[in-house]
Coordinates of C-alpha atoms in Angstrom, one line a residue:
Chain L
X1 CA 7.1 2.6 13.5
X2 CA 11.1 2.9 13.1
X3 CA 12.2 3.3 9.1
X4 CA 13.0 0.0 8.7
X5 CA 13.0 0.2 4.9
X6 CA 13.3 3.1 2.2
X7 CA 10.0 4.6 1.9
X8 CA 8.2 5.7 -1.6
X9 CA 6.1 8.5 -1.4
X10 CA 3.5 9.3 -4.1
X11 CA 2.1 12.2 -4.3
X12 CA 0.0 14.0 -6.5
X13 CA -4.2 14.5 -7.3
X14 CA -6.8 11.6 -7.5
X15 CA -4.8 9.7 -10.4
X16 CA -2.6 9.3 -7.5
X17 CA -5.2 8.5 -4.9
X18 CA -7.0 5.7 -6.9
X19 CA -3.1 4.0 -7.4
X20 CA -4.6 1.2 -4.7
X21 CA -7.6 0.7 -6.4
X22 CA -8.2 -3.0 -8.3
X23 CA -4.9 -2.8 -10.6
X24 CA -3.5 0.6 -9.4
X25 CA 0.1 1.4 -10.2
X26 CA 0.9 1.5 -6.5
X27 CA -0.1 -1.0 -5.1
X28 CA 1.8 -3.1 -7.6
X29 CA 4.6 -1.1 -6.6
X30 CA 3.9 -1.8 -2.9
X31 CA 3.7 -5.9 -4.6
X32 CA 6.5 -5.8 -6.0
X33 CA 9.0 -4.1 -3.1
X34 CA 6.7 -6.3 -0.6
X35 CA 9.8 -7.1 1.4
X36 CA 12.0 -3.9 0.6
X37 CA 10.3 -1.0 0.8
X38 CA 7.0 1.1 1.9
X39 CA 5.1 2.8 -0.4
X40 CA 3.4 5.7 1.4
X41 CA 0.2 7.0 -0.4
X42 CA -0.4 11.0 -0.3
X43 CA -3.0 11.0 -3.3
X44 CA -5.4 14.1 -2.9
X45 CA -8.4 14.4 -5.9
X46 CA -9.4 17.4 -6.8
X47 CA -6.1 18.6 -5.9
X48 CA -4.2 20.9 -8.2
X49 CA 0.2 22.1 -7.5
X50 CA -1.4 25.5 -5.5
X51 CA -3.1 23.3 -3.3
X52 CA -0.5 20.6 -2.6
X53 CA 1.5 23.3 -1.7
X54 CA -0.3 24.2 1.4
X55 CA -0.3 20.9 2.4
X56 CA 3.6 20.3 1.5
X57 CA 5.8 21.2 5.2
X58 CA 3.2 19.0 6.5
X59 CA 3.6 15.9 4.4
X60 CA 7.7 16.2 4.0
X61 CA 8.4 18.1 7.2
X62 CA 12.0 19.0 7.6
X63 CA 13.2 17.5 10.6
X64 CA 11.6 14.4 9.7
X65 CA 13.1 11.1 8.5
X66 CA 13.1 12.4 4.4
X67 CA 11.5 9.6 1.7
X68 CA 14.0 7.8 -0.9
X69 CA 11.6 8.2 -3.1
X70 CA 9.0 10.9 -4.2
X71 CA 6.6 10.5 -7.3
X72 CA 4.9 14.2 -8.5
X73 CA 1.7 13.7 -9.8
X74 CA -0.1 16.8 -10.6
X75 CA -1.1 18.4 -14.0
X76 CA -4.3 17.2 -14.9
X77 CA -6.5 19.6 -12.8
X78 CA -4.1 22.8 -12.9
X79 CA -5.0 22.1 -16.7
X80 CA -8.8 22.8 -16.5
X81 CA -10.2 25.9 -18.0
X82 CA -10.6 29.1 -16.0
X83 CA -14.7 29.6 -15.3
X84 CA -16.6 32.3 -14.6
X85 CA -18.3 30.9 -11.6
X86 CA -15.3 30.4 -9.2
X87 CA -15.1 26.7 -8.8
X88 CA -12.3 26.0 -11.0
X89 CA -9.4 23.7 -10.1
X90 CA -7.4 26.1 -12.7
X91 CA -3.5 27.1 -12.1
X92 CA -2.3 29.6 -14.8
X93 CA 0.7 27.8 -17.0
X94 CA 3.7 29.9 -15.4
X95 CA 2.2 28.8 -11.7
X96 CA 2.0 25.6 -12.3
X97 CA 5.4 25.4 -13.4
X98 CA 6.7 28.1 -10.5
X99 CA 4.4 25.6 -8.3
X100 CA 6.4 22.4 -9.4
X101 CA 9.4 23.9 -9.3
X102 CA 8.5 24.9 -5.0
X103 CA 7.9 21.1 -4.7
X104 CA 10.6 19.6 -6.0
X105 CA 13.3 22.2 -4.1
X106 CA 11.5 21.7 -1.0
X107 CA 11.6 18.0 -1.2
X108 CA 15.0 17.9 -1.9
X109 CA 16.2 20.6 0.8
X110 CA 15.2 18.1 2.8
X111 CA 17.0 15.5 1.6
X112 CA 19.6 15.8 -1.2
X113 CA 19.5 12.0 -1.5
X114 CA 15.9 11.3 -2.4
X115 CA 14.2 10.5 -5.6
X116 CA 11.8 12.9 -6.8
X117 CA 10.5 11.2 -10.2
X118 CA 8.0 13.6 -11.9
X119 CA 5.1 12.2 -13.9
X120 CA 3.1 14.7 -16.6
X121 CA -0.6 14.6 -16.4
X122 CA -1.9 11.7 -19.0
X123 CA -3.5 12.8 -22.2
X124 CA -7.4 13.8 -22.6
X125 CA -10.0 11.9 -24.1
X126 CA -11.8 15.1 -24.5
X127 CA -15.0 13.7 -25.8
X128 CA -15.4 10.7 -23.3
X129 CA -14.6 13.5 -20.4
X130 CA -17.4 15.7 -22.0
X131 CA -19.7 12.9 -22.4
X132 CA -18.6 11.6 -18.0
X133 CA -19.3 15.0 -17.2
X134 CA -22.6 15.3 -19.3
X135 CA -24.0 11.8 -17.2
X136 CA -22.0 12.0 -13.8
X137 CA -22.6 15.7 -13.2
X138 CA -25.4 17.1 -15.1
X139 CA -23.6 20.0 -16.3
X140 CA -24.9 22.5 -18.6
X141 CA -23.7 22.6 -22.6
X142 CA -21.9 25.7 -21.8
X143 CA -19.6 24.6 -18.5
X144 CA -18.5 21.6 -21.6
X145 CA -15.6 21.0 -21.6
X146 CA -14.3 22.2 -18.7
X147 CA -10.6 20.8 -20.0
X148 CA -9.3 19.8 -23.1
X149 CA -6.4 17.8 -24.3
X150 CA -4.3 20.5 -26.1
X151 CA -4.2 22.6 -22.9
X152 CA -3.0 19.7 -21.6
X153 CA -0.3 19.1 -23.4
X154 CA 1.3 22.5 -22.1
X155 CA 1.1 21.7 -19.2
X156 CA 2.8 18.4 -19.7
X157 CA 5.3 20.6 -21.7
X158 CA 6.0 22.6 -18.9
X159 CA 6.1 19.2 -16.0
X160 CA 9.3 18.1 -18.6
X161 CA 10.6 21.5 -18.7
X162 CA 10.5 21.6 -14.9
X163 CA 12.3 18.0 -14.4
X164 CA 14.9 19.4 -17.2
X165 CA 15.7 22.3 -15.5
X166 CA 15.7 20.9 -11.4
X167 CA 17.4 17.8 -13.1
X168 CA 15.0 15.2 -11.8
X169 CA 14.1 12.4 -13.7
X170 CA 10.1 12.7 -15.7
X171 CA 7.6 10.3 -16.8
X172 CA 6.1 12.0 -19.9
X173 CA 3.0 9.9 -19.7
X174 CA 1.3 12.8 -22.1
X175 CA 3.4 11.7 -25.0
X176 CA 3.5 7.6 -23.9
X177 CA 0.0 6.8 -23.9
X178 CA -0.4 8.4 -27.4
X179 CA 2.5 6.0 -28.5
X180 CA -0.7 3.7 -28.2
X181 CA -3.2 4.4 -31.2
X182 CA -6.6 2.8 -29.0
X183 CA -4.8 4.7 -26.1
X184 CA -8.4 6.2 -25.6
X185 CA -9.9 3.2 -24.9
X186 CA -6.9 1.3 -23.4
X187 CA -6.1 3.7 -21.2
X188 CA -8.4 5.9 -19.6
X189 CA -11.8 5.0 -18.2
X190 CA -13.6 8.3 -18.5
X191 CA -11.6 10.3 -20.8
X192 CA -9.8 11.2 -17.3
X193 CA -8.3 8.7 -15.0
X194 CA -6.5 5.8 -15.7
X195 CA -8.0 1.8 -16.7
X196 CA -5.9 -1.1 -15.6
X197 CA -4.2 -1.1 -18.7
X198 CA -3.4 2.9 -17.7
X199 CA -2.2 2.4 -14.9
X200 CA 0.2 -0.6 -16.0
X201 CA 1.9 1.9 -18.1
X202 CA 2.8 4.3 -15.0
X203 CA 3.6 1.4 -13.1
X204 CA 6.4 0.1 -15.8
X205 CA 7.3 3.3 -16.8
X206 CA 8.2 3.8 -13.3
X207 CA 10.2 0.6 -12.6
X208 CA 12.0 1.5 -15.4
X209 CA 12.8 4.7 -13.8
X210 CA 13.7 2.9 -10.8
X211 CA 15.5 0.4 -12.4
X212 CA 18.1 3.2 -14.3
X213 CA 19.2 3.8 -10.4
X214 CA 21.1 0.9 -9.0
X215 CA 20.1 1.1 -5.2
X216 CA 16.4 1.4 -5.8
X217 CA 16.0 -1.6 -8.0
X218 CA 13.5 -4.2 -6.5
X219 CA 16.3 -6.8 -7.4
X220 CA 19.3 -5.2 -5.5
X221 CA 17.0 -3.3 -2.5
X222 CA 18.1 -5.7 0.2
X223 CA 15.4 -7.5 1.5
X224 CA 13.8 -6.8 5.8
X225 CA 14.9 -10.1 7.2
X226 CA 16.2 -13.4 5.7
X227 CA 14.3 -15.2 3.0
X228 CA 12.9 -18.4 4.3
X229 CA 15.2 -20.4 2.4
X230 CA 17.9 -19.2 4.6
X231 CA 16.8 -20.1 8.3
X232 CA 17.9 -23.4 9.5
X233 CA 14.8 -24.5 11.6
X234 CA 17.0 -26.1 14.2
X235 CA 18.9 -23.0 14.5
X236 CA 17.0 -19.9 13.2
X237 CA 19.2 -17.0 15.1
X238 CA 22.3 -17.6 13.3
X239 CA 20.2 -16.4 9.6
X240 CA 18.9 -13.4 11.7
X241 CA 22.4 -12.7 13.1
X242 CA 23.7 -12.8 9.7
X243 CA 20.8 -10.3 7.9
X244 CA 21.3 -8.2 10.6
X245 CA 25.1 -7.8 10.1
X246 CA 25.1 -7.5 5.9
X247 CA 21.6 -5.3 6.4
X248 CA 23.4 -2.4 8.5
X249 CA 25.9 -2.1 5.4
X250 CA 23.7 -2.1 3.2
X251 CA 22.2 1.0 4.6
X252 CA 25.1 2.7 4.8
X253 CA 25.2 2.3 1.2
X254 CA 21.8 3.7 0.5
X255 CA 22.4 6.6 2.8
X256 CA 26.0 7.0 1.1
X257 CA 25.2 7.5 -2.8
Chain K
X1 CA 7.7 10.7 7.5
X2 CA 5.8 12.5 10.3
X3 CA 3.0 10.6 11.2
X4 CA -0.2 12.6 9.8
X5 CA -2.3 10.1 10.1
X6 CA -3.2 5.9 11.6
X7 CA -1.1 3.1 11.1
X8 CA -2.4 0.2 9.8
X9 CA 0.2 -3.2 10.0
X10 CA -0.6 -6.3 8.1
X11 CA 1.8 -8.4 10.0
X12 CA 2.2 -12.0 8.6
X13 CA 3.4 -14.8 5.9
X14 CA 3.2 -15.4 2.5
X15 CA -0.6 -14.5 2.9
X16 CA 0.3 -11.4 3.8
X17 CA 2.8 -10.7 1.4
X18 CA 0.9 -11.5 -1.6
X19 CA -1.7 -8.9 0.0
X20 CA -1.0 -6.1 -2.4
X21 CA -0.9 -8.5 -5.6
X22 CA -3.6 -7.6 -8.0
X23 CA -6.8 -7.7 -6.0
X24 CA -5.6 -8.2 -2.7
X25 CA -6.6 -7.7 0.2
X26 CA -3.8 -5.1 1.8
X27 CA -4.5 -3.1 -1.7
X28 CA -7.9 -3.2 -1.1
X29 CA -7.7 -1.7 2.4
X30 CA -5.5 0.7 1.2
X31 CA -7.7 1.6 -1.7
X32 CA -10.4 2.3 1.3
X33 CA -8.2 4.4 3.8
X34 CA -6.6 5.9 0.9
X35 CA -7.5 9.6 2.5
X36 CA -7.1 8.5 6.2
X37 CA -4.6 5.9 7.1
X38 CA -1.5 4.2 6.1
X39 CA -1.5 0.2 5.4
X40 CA 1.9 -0.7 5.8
X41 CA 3.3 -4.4 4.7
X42 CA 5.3 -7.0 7.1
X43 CA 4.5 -10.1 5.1
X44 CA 6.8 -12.8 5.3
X45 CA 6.7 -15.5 2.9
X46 CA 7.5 -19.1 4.7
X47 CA 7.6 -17.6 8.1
X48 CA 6.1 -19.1 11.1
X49 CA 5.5 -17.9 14.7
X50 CA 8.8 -18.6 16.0
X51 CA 10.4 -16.8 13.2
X52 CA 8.4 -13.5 13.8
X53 CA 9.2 -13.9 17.5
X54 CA 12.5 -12.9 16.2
X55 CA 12.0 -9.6 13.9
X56 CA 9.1 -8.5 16.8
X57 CA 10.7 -5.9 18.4
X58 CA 12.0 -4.4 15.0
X59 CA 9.2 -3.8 13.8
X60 CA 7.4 -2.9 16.4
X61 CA 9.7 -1.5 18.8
X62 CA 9.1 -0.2 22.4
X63 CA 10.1 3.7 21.8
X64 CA 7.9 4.4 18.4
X65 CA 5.2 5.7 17.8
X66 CA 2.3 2.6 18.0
X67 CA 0.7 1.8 14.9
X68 CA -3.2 2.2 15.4
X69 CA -4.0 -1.2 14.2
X70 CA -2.0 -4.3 13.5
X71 CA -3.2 -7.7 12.1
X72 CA -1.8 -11.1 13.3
X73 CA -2.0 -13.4 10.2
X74 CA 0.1 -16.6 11.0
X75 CA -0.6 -20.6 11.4
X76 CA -0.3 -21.4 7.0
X77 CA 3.3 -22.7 8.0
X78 CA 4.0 -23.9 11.8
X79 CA 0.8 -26.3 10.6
X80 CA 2.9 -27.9 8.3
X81 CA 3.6 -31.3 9.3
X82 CA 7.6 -32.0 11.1
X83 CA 9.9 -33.7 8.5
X84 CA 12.7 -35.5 8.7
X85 CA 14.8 -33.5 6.8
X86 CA 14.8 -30.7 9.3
X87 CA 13.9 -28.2 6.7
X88 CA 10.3 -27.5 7.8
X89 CA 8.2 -25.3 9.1
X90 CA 6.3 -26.7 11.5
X91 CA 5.7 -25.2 15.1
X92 CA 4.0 -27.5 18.1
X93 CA 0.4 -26.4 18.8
X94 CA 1.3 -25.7 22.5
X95 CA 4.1 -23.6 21.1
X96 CA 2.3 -21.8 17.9
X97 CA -0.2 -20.7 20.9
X98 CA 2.1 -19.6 23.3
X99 CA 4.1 -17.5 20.4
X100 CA 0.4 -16.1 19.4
X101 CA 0.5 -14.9 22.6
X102 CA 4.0 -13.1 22.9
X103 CA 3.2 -11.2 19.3
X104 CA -0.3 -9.8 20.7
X105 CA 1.1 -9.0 24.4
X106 CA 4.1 -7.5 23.0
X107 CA 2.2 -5.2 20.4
X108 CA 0.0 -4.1 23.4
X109 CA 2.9 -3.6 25.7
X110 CA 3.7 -0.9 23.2
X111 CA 0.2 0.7 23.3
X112 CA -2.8 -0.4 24.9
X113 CA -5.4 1.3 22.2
X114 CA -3.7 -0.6 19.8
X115 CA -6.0 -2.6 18.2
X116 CA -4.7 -6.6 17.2
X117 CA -6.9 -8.4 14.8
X118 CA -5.9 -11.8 14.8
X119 CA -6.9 -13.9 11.7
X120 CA -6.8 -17.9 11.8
X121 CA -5.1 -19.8 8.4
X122 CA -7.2 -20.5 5.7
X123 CA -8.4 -24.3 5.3
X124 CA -5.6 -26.1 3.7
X125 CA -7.6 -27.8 0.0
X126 CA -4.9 -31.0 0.5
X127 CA -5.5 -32.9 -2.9
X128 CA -4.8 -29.4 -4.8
X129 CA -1.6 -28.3 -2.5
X130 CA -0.1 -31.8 -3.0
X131 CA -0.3 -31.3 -6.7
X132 CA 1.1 -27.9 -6.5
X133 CA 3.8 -29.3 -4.9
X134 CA 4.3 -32.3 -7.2
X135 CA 4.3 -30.1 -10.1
X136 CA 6.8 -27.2 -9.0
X137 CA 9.0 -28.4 -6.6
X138 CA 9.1 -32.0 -8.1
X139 CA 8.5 -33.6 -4.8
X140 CA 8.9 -37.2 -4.3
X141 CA 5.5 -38.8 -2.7
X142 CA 7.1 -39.3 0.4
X143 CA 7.4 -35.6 1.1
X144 CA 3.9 -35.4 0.1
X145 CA 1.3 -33.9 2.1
X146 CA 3.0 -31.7 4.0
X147 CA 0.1 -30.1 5.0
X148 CA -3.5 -31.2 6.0
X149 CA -6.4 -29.6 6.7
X150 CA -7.3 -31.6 10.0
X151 CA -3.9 -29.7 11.5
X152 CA -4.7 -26.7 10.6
X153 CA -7.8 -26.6 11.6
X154 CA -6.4 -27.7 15.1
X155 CA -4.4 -24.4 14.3
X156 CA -7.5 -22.3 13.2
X157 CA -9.0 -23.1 16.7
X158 CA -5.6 -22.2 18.4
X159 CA -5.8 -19.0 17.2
X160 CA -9.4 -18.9 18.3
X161 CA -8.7 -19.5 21.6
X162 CA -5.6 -17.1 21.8
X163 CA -8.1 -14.3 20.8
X164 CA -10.5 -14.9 23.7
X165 CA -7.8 -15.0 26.7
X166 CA -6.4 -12.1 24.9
X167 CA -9.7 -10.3 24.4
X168 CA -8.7 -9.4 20.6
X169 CA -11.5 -9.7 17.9
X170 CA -10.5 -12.6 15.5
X171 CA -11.1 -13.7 12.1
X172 CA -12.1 -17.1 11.8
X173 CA -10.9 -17.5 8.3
X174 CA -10.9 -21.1 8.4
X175 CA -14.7 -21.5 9.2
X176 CA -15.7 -18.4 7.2
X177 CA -14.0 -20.2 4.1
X178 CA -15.7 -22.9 4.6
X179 CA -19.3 -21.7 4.7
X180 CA -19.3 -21.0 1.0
X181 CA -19.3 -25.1 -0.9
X182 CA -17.1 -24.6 -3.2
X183 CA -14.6 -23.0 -1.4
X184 CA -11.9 -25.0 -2.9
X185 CA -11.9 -23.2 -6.3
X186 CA -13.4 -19.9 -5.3
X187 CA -10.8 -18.8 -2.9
X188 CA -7.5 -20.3 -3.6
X189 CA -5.2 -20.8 -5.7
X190 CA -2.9 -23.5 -5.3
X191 CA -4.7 -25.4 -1.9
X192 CA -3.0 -22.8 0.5
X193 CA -2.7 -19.4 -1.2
X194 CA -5.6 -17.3 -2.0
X195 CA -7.7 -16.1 -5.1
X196 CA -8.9 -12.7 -5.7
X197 CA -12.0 -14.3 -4.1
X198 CA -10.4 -15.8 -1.0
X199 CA -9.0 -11.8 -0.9
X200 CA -12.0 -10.0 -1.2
X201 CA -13.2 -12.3 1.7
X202 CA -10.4 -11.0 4.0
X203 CA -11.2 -7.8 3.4
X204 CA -14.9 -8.1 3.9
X205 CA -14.1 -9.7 7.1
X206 CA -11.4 -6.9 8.2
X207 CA -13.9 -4.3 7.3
X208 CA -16.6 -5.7 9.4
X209 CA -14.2 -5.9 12.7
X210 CA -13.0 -2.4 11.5
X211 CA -16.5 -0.9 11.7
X212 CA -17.3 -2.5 15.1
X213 CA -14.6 -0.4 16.4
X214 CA -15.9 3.1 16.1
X215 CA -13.2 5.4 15.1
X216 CA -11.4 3.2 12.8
X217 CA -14.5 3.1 10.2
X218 CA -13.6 4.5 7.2
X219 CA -16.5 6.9 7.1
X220 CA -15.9 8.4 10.2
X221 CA -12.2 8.7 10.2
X222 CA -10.6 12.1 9.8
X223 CA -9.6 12.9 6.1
X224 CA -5.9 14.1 6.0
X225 CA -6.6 17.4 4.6
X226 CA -9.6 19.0 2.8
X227 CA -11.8 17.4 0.0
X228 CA -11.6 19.5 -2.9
X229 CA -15.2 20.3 -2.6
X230 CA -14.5 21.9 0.5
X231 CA -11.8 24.7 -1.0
X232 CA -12.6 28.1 -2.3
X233 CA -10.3 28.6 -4.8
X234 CA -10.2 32.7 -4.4
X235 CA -9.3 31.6 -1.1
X236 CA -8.0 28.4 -0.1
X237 CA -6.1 28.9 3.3
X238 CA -9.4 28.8 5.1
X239 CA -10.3 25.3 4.3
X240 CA -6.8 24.3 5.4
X241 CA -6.5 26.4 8.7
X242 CA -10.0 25.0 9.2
X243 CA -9.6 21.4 8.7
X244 CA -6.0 21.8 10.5
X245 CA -8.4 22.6 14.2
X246 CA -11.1 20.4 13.7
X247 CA -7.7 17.4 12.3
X248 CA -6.8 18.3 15.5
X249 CA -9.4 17.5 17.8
X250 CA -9.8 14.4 15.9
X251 CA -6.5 13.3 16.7
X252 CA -7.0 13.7 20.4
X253 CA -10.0 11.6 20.5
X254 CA -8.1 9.1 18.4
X255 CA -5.6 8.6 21.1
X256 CA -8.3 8.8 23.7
X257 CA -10.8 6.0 23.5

């Protein structure tokens, strides 16, 4: 496939891999850029920053066609608990930020122009996660909890600090759900990951990070080919001829700002 | 983007488009592959055969890399009925047929283990699109039908037929649709456009061609990349030099068969 249209990229742990899922946040971004852009799903569960940076040349190699738009996902598993028996998804505070950091420079040292949007982990319902745990897993009373929320907060702390200090623009989805007083119940669906309503509020959070950048917003993207509207049914070329012409400025302008 | 992993493209109209709208059926496929391939979006609302004739060999052009599986999803609009007014979007049968044909032959020229999955219009529920009409674009009755369902079923079996002489697997939409009694109300929305319903049966029917075709099931396609369960955490290289020999192999059979 040739780039025919700016391509989003999301990336992150299995908050980002469920984002297609009945009412996901991506694929109602991939609805609503239907005709302007692809949005490109790199969603690993399980996944904490150590691990998606083994994985990171591969997904954004350099001599590659760079994305306009990166979203960074990651938080909520760096912010389990260390435990004793090894299996732990745990990145020490200062790593996960030195970790964020490494991802953000190599995205953009591939491209100075793309987007990289970082999004905090979402707040803990620590009890519901206990209690998902308890009936999903079986675990014993003493591997509960295995994360709580005000270890979480740090490192959603430490996301902002990051997108402060690489000057990248942050979703601090920690601090936005809890705007919400049910955000518990309105939010989450296992004290973890997201509920429709959850994952509406990471997908308007993010349009209205889109939307604060004039070339990425749905309604000034240019559209891939003419509207319908547009082609004269005796005399269809003349509407491609005419995309074609205004769509090759148009790209210079993306690949310009 | 490197390409790490298949290429799925839902090539079509409106239908198409809408496919990643709350329980759609290009989310939904997405939601399934969401670890091993890419669904990528070339919906065009109000476009017809000829019309794609004329963006074919952007998006599928003869010196990129193939994607691995591309549906055909066309027939809603050249079965509209010819107007007067010349603003229609209506294709002859012979011709809708013929154009099938170019779109399958040209994304096979590209690749021959590309797989095509061509997918017949939906039935047409007449008495519900005419009243769509009526009430949104304040039609006059003369304008009215400009559909029926005894066209496009003539365009249904068109689509049929182009399958078997091109020895692509088809979804018979129209007749599958059909089957169910009250298929008016359970799987569209406005006559022509479909429900979460009409989706889900789009998807069912995908995933059943998909699984006839061996390496394209979701369970036996190649993970990008480890499952978490799968990482040592004192040590996670080896799970990523490991899955990179074995992701290797698998990607030589994938371009084998």
């Amino acid at each position: 496939m040739t780039k025919l249209r700016p391509q989003f990229v999301l990336f992150g742990d299995s908050i980002t891999q469920l984002s297609f899922e009945n009412g996901g946040w991506g694929a109602a971004l991939a609805a609503l850029y239907s005709r302007q852009a692809d949005v490109i799903l790199r969603g690993y569960r399980g996944y904490n920053t150590s691990w998606a940076l083994l994985i990171l040349d591969k997904i954004f190699p350099e001599l590659s066609s760079p994305p306009d738009v990166v979203t960074v996902f990651f938080g909520a598993n760096d912010a389990a608990l260390p435990v004793p028996d090894g299996k732990h998804f745990h990145v020490p505070l200062p790593q996960y930020k030195a970790n964020l950091h490494q991802i953000v420079s190599h995205i953009k040292s591939n491209s100075e122009t793309t987007v990289v949007v970082l999004i905090t982990p979402p707040p803990l319902d620590d009890e519901a996660w206990i209690e998902f745990r308890r009936a999903n897993y079986n675990k014993q009373p003493e591997a509960l909890p295995d994360r709580i929320n005000e270890v979480t907060k740090l490192y959603a702390q430490a996301c902002k600090e990051v997108a402060k200090e690489a000057c990248v623009p942050v979703i601090d989805l920690w601090s936005v759900f809890q705007q919400t007083q049910n955000w518990r119940q309105a939010y989450l669906i296992d004290g973890l990951h997201l509920s429709v309503g959850g994952n509406r509020i990471v997908f308007n959070e993010l349009v209205n990070v889109l939307n604060d950048i004039l070339f990425l917003r749905a309604d000034k993207l240019p559209m891939d080919f003419p509207p319908f509207g547009d082609i004269d049914p005796k005399n269809p070329g003349v509407a491609f001829q005419s995309w074609e012409n205004n769509s090759n400025l148009a790209k210079v302008n993306i690949l310009d700002w």
